[in-house]
Short mmCIF file of C-alpha atoms in Angstrom, two decimals:
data_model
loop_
_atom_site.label_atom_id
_atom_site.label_comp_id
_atom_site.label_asym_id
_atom_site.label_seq_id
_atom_site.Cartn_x
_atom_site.Cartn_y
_atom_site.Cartn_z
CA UNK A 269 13.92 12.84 19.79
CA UNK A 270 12.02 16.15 20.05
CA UNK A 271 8.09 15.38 19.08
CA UNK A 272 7.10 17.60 16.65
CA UNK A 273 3.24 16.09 16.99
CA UNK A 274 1.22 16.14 19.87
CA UNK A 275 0.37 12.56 19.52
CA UNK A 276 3.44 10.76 20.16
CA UNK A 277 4.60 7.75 22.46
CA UNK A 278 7.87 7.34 24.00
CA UNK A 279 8.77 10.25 22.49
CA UNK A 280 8.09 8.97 19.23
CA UNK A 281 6.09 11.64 17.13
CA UNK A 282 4.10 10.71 13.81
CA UNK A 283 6.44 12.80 12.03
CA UNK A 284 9.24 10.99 13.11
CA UNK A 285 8.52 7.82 11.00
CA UNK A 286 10.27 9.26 8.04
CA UNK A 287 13.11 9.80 9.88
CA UNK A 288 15.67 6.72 9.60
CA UNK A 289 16.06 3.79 7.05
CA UNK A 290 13.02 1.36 6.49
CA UNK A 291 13.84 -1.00 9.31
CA UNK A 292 13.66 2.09 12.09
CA UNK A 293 10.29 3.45 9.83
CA UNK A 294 8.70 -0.18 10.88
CA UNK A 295 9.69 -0.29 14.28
CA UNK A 296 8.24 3.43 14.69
CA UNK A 297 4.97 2.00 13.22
CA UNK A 298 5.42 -0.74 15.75
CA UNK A 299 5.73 1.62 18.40
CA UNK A 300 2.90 3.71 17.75
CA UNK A 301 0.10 1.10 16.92
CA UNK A 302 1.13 -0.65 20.17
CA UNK A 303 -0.12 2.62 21.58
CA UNK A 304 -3.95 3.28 22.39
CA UNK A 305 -4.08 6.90 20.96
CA UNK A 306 -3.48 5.50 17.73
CA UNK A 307 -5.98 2.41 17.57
CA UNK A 308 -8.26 3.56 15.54
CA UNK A 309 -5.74 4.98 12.81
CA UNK A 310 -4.51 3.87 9.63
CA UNK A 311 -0.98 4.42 8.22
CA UNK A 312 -0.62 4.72 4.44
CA UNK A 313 2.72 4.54 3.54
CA UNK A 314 3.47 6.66 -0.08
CA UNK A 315 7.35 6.38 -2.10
CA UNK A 316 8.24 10.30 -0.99
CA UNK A 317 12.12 11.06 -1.38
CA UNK A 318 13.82 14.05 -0.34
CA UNK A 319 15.60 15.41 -3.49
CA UNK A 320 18.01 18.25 -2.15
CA UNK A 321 16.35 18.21 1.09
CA UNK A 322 13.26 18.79 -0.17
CA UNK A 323 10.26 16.10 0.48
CA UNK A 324 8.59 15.27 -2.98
CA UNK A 325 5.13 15.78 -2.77
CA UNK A 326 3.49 12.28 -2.72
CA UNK A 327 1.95 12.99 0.50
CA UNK A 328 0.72 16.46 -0.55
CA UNK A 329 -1.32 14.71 -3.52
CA UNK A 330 -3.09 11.67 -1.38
CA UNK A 331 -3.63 13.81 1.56
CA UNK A 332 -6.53 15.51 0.25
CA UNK A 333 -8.28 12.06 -0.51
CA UNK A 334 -8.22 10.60 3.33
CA UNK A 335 -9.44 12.24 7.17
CA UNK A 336 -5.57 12.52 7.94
CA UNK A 337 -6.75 14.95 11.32
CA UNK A 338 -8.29 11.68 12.82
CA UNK A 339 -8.37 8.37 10.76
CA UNK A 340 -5.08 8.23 8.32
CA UNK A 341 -1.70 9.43 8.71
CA UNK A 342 0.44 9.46 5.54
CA UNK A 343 4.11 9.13 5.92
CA UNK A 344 6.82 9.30 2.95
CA UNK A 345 8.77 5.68 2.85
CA UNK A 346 11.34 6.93 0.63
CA UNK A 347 10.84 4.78 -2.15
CA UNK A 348 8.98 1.89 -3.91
CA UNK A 349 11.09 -0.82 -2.68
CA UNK A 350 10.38 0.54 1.34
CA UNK A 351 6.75 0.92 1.00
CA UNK A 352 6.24 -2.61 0.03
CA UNK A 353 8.54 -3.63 2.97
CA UNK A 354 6.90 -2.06 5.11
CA UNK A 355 3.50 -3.29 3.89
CA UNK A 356 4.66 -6.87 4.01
CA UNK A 357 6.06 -6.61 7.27
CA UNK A 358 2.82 -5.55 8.61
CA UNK A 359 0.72 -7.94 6.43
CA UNK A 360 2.81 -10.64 8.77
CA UNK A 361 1.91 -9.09 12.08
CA UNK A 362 -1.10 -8.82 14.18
CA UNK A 363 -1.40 -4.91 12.73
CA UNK A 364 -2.58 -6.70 9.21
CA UNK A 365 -4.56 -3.46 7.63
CA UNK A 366 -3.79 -1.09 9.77
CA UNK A 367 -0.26 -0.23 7.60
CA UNK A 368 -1.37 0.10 3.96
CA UNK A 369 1.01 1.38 1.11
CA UNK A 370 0.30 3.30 -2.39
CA UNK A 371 3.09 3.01 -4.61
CA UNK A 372 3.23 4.10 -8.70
CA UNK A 373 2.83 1.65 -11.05
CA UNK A 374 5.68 2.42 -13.15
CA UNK A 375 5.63 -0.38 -16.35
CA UNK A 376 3.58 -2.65 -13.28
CA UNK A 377 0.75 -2.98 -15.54
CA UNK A 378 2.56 -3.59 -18.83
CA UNK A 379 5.64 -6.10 -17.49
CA UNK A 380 2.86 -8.28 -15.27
CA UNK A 381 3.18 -8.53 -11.02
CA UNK A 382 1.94 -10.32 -8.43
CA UNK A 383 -0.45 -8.31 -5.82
CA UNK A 384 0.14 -7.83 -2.38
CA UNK A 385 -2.29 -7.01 0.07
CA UNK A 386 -2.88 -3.89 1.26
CA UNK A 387 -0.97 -2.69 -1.03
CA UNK A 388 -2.24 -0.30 -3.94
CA UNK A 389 -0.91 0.62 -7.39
CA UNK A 390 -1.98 3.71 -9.16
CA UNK A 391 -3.64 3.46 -12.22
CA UNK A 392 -0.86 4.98 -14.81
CA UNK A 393 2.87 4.95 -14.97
CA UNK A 394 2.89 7.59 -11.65
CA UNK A 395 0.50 9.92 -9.51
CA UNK A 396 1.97 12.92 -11.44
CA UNK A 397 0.62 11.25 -15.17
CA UNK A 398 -2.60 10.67 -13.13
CA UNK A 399 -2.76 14.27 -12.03
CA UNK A 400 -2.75 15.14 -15.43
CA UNK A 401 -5.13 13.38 -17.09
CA UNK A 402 -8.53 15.29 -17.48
CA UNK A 403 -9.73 18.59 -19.16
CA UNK A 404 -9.35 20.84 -15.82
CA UNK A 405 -6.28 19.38 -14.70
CA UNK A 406 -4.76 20.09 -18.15
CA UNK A 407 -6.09 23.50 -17.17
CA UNK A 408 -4.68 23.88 -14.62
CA UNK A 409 -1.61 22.71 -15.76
CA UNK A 410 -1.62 25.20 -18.29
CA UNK A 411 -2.29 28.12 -16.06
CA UNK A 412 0.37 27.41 -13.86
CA UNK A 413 2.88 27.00 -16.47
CA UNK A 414 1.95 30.69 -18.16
CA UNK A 415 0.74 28.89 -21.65
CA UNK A 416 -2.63 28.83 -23.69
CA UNK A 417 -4.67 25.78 -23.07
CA UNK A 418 -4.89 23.04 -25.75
CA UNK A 419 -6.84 20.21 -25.65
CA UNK A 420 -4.56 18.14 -27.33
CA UNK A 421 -1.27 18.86 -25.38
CA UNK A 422 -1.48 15.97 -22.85
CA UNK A 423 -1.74 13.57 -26.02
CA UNK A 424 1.05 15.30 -28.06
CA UNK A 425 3.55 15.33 -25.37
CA UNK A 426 2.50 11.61 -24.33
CA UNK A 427 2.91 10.97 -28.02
CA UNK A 428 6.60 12.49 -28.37
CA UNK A 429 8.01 11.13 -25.45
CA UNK A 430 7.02 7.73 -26.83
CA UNK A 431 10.86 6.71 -27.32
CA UNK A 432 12.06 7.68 -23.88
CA UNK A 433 9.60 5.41 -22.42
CA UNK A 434 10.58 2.55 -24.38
CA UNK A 435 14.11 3.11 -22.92
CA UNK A 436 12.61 3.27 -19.21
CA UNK A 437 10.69 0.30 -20.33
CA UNK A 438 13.80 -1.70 -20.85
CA UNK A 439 15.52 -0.57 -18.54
CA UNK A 440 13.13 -1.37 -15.25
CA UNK A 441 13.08 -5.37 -17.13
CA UNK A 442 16.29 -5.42 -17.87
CA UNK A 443 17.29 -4.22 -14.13
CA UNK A 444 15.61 -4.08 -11.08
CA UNK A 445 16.57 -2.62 -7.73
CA UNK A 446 18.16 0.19 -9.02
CA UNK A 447 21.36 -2.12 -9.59
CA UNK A 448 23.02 -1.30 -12.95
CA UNK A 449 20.93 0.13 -15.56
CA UNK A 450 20.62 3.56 -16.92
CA UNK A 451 21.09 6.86 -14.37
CA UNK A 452 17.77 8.83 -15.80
CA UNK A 453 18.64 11.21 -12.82
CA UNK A 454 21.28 12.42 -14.70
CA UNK A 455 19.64 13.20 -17.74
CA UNK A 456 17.88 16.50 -17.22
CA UNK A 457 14.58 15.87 -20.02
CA UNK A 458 14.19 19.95 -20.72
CA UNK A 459 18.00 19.57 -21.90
CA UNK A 460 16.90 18.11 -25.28
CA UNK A 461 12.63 18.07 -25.70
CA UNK A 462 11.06 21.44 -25.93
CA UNK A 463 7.36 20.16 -26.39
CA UNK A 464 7.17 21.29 -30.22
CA UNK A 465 8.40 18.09 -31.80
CA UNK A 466 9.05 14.06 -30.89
CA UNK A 467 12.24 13.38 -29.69
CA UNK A 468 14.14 10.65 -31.40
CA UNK A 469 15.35 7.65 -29.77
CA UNK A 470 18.82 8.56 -31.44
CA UNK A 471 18.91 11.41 -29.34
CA UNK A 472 17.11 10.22 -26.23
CA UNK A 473 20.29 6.94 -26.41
CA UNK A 474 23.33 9.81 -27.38
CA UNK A 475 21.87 11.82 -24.06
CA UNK A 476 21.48 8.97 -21.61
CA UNK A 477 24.94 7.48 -22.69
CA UNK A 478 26.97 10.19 -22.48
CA UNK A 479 25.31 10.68 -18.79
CA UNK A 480 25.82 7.57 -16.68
CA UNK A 481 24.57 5.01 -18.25
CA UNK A 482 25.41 1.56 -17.80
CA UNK A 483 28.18 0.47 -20.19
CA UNK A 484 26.02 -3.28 -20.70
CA UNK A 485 23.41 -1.26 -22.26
CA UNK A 486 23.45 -1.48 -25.85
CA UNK A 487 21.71 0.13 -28.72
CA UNK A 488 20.82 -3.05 -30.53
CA UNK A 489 18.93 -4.11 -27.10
CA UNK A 490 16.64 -0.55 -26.51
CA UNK A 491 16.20 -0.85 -30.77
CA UNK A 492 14.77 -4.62 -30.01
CA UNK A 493 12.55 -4.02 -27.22
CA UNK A 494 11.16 -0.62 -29.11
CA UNK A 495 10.88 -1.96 -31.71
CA UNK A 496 9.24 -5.37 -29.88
CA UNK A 497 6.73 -3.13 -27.66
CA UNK A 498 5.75 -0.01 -30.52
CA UNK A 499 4.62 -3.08 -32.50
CA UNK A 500 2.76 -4.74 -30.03
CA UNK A 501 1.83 -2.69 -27.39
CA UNK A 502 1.49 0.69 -29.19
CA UNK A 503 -0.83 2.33 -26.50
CA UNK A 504 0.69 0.86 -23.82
CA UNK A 505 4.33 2.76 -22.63
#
């Protein structure tokens, strides 16, 4: 394997650890914490996935918050379910601390979990709602996207996608894994909300099941769990 890092062992370069399924990402951690030049380092691994062949930008976001020239080296796991693999795996071995995982939330702190060590959630549904939140990131936001700034945009647009994430809701305690369930990678969100009004959960169930969604998924179910959680948890999805 060419090293595309000048700290490397065996020809194993930092970079390299995203290369591979999860088992060959551990046994490149294993690798390079067995080697001196690394001793004093920390791994964090983050969910990155390449969509198109493009890396998303989980690492770009925590990288600013660590020393990742000496101390920390971030590496994209490609998913939830690796990072906590990986963090596990290490929590087992005589590396304990030294590989640490941040993974999003998703409905975490709504549907209840069990914490693992060394392993950290982020405070919202994702790192992208939690790059949002806050006057100049709104800003920002708004800047970047060629529209006037309004205070009260974040709130509004949390407020009208209210009955989509009821449906994700169901759908991540109704499945897990990724098994079965409802494809929302098929359901392109800028095909049918256009940020001046709520979408309905009429629409949000006529666009999902006409685009992959699991044929065990019934109205009546999303209707009872919306209907369950906007009574109960009403700030809470």
């Amino acid at each position: 394997m060419a090293s595309t890092s000048t700290s490397n062992t065996g020809g194993m370069s930092l970079r390299g650890i995203t290369e591979g399924n999860v088992n060959f990402q551990i046994t490149s951690l294993e690798a390079l914490l067995n080697n001196p030049i690394h001793a004093n380092k920390t791994f964090i691994a983050v969910e990155g996935e390449k969509n198109n062949g493009i890396w998303a930008s989980d690492k770009q976001f925590y990288s600013p918050f660590f020393n990742c020239d000496t101390e920390v080296y971030i590496f994209e796991s490609q998913g939830c379910g690796n990072v906590e693999k990986i963090v596990k795996h290490f929590n087992n071995s005589s590396f304990q601390g030294k590989v640490i995982g941040i993974r999003d939330a998703d409905f975490l702190h709504i549907t209840g979990h069990t914490p693992i060590p060394n392993l950290f959630l982020t405070d919202a549904h994702d790192w992208e709602i939690m790059a949002t939140q806050g006057t100049d990131s709104e800003r920002k936001m708004c800047a970047e996207m060629s529209i006037d700034y309004d205070s009260t945009l974040y709130n509004t647009v949390m407020e009208h996608l209210k009955p989509l994430s009821y449906i994700r809701l169901y759908n991540s305690m109704k499945f897990s894994n990724a098994t079965g369930g409802i494809n929302f990678n098929a359901v392109a969100l800028n095909n049918y909300y256009f940020g001046d009004t709520p979408i309905s959960t009429d629409i949000c169930l006529n666009k999902i099941h006409g685009n992959g969604a699991n044929s065990t998924v019934t109205p009546y179910h999303l209707f009872t769990l919306i209907f369950h959680f906007s009574h109960n948890n009403k700030d809470s999805a």
